Coordinates of C-alpha atoms in Angstrom, one line a residue:
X1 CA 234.4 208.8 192.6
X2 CA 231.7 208.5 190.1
X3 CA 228.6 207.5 191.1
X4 CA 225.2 205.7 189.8
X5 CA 223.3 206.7 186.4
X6 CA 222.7 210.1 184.7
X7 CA 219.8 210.0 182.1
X8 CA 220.7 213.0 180.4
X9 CA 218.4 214.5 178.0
X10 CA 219.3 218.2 176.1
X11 CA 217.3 220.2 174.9
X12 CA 219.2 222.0 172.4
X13 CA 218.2 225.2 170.9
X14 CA 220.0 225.5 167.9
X15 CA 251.4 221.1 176.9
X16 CA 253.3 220.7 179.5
X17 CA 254.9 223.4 181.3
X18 CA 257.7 223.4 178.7
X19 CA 260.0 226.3 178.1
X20 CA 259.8 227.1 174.4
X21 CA 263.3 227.3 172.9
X22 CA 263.7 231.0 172.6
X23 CA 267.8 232.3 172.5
X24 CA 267.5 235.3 174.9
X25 CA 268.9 238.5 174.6
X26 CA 270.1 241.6 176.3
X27 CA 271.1 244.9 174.9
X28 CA 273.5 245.4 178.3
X29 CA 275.0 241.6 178.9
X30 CA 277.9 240.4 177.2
X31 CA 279.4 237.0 177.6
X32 CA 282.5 236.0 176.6
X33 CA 285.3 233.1 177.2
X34 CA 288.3 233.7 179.0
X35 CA 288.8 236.8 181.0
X36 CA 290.1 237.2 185.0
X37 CA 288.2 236.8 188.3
X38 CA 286.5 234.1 189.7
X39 CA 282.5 234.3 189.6
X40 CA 280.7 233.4 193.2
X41 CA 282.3 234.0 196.8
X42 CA 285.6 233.0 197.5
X43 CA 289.2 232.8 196.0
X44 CA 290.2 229.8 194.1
X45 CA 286.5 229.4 192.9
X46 CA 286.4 228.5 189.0
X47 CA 284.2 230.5 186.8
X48 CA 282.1 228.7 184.8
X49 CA 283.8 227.3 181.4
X50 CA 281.6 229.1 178.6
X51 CA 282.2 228.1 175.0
X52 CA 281.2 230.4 171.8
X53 CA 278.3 228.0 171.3
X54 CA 276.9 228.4 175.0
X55 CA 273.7 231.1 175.0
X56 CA 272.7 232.6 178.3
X57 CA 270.0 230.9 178.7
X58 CA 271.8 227.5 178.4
X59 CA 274.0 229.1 181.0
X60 CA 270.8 230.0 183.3
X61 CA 269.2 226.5 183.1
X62 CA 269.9 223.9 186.1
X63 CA 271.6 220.9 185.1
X64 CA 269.5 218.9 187.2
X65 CA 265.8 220.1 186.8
X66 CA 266.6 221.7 183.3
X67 CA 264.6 224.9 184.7
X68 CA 266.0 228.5 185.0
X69 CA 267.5 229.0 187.7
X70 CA 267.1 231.9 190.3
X71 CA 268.8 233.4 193.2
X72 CA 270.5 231.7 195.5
X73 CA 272.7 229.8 192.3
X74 CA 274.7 227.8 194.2
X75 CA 278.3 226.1 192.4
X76 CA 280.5 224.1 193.5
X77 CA 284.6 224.6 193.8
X78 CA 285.2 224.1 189.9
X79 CA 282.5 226.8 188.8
X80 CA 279.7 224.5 188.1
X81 CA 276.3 225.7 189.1
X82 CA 272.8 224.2 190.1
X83 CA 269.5 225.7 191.3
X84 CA 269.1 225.9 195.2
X85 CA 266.1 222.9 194.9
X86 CA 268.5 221.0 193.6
X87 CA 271.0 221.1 195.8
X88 CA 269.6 219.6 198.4
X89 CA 268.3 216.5 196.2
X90 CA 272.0 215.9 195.4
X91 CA 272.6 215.4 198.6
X92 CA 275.6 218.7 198.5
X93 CA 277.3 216.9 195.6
X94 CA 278.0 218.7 192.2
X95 CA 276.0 216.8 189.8
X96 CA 278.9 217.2 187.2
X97 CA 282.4 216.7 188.9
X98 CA 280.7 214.9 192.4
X99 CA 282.7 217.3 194.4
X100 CA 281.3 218.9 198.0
X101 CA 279.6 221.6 197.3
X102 CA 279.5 224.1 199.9
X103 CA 277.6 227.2 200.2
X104 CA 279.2 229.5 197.2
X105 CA 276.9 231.5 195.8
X106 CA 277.5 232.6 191.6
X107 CA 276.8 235.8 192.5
X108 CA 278.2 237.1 189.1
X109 CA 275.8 234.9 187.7
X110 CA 272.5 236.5 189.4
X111 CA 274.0 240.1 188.0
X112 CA 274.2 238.6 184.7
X113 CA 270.3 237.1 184.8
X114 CA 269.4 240.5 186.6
X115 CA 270.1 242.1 183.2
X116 CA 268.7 240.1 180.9
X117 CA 264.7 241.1 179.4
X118 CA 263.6 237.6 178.0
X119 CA 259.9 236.5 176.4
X120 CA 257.7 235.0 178.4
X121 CA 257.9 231.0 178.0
X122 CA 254.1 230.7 176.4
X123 CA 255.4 232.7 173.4
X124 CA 254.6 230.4 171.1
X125 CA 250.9 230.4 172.3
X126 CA 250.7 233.7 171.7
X127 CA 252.3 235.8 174.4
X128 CA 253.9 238.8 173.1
X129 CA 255.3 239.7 176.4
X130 CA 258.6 240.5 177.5
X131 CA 259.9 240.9 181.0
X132 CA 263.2 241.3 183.0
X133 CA 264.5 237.8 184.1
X134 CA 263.1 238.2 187.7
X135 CA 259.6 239.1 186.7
X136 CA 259.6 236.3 184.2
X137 CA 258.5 233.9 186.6
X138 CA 255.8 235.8 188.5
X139 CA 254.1 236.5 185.3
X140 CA 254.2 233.4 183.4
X141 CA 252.3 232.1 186.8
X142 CA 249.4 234.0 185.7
X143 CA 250.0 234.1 182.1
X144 CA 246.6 233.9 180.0
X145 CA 248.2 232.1 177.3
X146 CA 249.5 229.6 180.1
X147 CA 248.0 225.8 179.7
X148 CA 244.6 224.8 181.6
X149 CA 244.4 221.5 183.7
X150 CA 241.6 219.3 182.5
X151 CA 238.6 220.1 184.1
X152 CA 236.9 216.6 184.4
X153 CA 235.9 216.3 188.0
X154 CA 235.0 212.3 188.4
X155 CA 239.4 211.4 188.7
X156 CA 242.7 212.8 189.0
X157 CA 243.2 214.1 185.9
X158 CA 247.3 215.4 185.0
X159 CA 246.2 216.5 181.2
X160 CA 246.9 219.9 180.3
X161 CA 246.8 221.9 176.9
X162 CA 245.1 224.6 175.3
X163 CA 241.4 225.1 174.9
X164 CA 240.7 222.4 171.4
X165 CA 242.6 220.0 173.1
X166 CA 241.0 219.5 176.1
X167 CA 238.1 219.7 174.3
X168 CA 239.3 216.7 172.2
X169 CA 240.2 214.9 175.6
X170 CA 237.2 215.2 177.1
X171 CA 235.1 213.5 174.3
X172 CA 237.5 211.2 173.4
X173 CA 239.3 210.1 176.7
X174 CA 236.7 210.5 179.1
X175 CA 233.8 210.3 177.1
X176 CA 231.8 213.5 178.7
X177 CA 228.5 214.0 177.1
X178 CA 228.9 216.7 174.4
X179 CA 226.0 219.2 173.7
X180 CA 225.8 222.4 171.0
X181 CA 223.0 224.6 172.6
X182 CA 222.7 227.6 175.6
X183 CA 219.5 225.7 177.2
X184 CA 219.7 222.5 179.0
X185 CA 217.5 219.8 180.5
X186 CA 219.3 217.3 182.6
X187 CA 217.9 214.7 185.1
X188 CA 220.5 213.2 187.6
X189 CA 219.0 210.1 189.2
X190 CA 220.6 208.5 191.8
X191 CA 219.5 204.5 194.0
X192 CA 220.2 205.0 197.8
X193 CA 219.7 208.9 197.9
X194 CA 220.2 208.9 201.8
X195 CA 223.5 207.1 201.9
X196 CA 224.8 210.3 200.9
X197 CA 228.6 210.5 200.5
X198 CA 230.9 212.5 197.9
X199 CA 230.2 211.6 194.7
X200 CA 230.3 213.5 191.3
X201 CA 228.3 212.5 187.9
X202 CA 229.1 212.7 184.4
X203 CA 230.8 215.8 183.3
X204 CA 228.5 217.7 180.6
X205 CA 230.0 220.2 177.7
X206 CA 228.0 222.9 175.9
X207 CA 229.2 224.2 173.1
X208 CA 227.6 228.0 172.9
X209 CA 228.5 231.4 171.9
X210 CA 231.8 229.9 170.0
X211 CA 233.1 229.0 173.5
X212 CA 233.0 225.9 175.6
X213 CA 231.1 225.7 179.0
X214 CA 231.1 222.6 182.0
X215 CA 228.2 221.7 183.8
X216 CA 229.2 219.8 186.8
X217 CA 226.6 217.9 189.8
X218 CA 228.2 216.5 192.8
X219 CA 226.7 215.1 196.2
X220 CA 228.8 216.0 199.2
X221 CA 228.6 217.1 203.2
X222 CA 228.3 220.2 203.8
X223 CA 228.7 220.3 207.7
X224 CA 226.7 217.9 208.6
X225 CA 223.9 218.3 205.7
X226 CA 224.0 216.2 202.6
X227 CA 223.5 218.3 200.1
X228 CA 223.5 218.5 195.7
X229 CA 225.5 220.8 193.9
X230 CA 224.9 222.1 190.3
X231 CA 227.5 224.8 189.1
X232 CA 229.1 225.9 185.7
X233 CA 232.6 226.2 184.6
X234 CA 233.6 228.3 181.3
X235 CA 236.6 226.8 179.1
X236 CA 238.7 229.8 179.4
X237 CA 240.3 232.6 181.3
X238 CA 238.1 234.6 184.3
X239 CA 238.2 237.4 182.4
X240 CA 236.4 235.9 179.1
X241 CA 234.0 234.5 182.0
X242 CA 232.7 237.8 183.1
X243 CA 231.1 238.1 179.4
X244 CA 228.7 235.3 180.0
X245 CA 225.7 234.2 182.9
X246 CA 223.7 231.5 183.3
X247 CA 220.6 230.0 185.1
X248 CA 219.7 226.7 186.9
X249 CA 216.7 225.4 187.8
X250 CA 214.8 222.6 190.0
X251 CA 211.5 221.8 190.9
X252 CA 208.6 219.9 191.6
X253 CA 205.5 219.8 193.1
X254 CA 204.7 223.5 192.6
X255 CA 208.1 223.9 194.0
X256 CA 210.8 225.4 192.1
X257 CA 214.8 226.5 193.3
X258 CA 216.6 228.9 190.9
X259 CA 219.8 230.4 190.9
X260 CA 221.7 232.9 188.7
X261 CA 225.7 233.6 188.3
X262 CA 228.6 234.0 186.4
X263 CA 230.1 230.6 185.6
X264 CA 233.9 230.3 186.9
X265 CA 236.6 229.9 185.3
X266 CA 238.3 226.2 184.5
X267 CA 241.2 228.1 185.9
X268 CA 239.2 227.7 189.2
X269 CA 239.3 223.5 190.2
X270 CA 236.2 221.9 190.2
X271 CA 236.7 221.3 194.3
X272 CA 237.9 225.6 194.7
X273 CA 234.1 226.2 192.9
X274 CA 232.2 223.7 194.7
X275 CA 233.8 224.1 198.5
X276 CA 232.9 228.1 197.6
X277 CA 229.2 226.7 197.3
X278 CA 229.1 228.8 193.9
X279 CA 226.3 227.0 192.2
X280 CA 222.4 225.9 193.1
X281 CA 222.9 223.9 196.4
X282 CA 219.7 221.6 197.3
X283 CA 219.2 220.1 201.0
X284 CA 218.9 216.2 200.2
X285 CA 215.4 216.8 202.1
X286 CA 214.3 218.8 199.5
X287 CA 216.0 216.9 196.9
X288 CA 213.9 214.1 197.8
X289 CA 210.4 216.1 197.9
X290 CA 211.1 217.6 194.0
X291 CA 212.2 213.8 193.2
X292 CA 208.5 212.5 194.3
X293 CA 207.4 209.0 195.1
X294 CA 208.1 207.5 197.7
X295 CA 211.7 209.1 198.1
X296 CA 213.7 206.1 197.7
X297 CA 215.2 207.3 194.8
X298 CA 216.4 210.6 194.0
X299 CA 215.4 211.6 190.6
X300 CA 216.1 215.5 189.9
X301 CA 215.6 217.6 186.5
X302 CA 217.8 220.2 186.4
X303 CA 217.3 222.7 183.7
X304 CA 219.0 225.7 182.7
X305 CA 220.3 228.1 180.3
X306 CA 223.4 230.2 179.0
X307 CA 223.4 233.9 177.7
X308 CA 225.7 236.6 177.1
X309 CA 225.9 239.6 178.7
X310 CA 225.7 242.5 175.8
X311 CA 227.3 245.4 175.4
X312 CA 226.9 249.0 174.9
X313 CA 223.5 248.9 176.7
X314 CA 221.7 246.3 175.2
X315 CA 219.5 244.0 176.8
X316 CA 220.8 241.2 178.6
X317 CA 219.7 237.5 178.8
X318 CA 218.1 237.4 175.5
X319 CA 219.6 234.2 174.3
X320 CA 218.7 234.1 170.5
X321 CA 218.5 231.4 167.7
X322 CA 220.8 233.4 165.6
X323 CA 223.4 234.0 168.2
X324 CA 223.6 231.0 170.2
X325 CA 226.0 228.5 168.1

């Protein structure tokens, strides 16, 4: 839920899930029409009708869900085959002749898939990978070329694409606040401070360093505190995040809170970061004493600031003009 105003002033210093359509290959499997024995448990069990035309991987994908299937491969008394999930959605029906199913496994099948090496499915992002059929799946999980969920925190958000287009979705769909800069100089204000309840402001972008960062403020419990929440998020993978830190300040009053990290990864939800407390948390009490007046409104500046961490031994932090686009 998005709550109230942000005034927000900068102080610049400067696909689906899709499997791409890739004919596998194997240098040990060879498939081929006709030919004796039955494939699956059982005697009188059909074997799966395979025309010249058919690939393997047409013959590993699940009529149903369209996915690749994996052991158990269940079939039905005529040879045709569907994924375990989906056997239970068609209620123990074949999808394709509505006979009974059963519990026949395609156990010919599984050997076949066990022999296959196939690329990875984000191939045509990039991945140069290649991986046995049964490791496919556990590393296209974790692939770094995989897409990334939108990070905007104020709604349930499905989106998902590479880096540039979530970039593109941000400013144009959800209108976030876009900024080119490493420093920052943001006031969150906020009516009614002590009717504190979850809420989350306007997503901010940066735009430093040739990469893409999120600066995210939220009001939430935490036990039975009320509390503020500033933390970044970087627009890639954890191990691009490593290369960069950043800084967040608040203060009033003589009064100053500061914290320094590593911003997480968009891989990382926005809710993951924040229930981790991996950003400047302020007590609303204190909140309220750097907002000044008479505390009836919360009014907090939050500034901050982006930098690299060098290599081979240079100094660190030194975020300069010449660097920081």
């Amino acid at each position: 839920m998005e709550l109230d105003s942000m005034e927000c002033v900068s102080s610049s210093d400067g696909m689906d899930d899709e499997e791409a359509h890739i004919h596998p290959y194997s240098s040990k499997t060879h498939i081929g029409g006709g030919g004796g024995g039955g494939m699956g448990g059982g005697g009188g069990v059909s074997a799966p009708v395979i025309s010249p035309t058919t690939s393997v991987h047409e013959l590993l994908e699940c009529p149903v869900c369209t996915n690749s299937m994996y052991p158990p491969i269940h079939q039905c008394h005529n040879g045709h085959t569907l994924c375990s999930t989906c056997k239970s959605r068609v209620h123990n029906r074949c999808p394709t002749c509505r006979q009974e199913l059963g519990d026949i496994r395609c156990l010919a099948l599984e050997k076949v898939a066990e022999s296959l090496e196939l690329p990875c499915k984000y191939c045509s992002l990039g991945c140069p990978e290649i991986f046995p059929y049964y490791s496919k799946l556990k590393h296209e999980a974790q692939c770094n070329f995989r897409s990334y969920n939108c990070p905007y925190a104020g709604s349930e958000c499905s989106t998902v694409g590479d880096i540039p287009f979530l970039v593109t979705h941000l400013r144009d769909d959800h209108k976030v606040d876009m900024h080119t800069g490493c420093t920052f100089n943001h006031r969150y204000v906020k009516s009614n401070p002590r009717e504190v309840e979850n809420a989350t402001w306007m997503l901010t972008v940066f735009n430093c360093f040739g990469q893409y960062f999120c600066l995210h403020f939220e009001a939430f419990q935490l036990g039975m505190a009320p509390v503020y929440m500033a933390f970044l998020r970087f627009m890639g993978d954890e191990s691009e995040a490593r290369n960069y830190s950043y800084s967040l300040e608040v203060g009033a009053n003589g009064r100053k809170l500061i914290w320094e990290g590593t911003p997480r990864s968009i891989r990382d939800s926005h809710r993951k970061v924040r229930d981790s407390h991996d950003g400047l948390i302020i007590q609303r009490n204190m909140a309220l004493f750097f907002s000044g007046g008479d505390r009836k409104e919360l009014k907090l500046r939050v500034t901050g600031r982006i930098w690299k961490e060098q290599q081979n031994g240079l100094e660190n932090g030194v975020c300069m003009p010449n660097v920081c686009s």
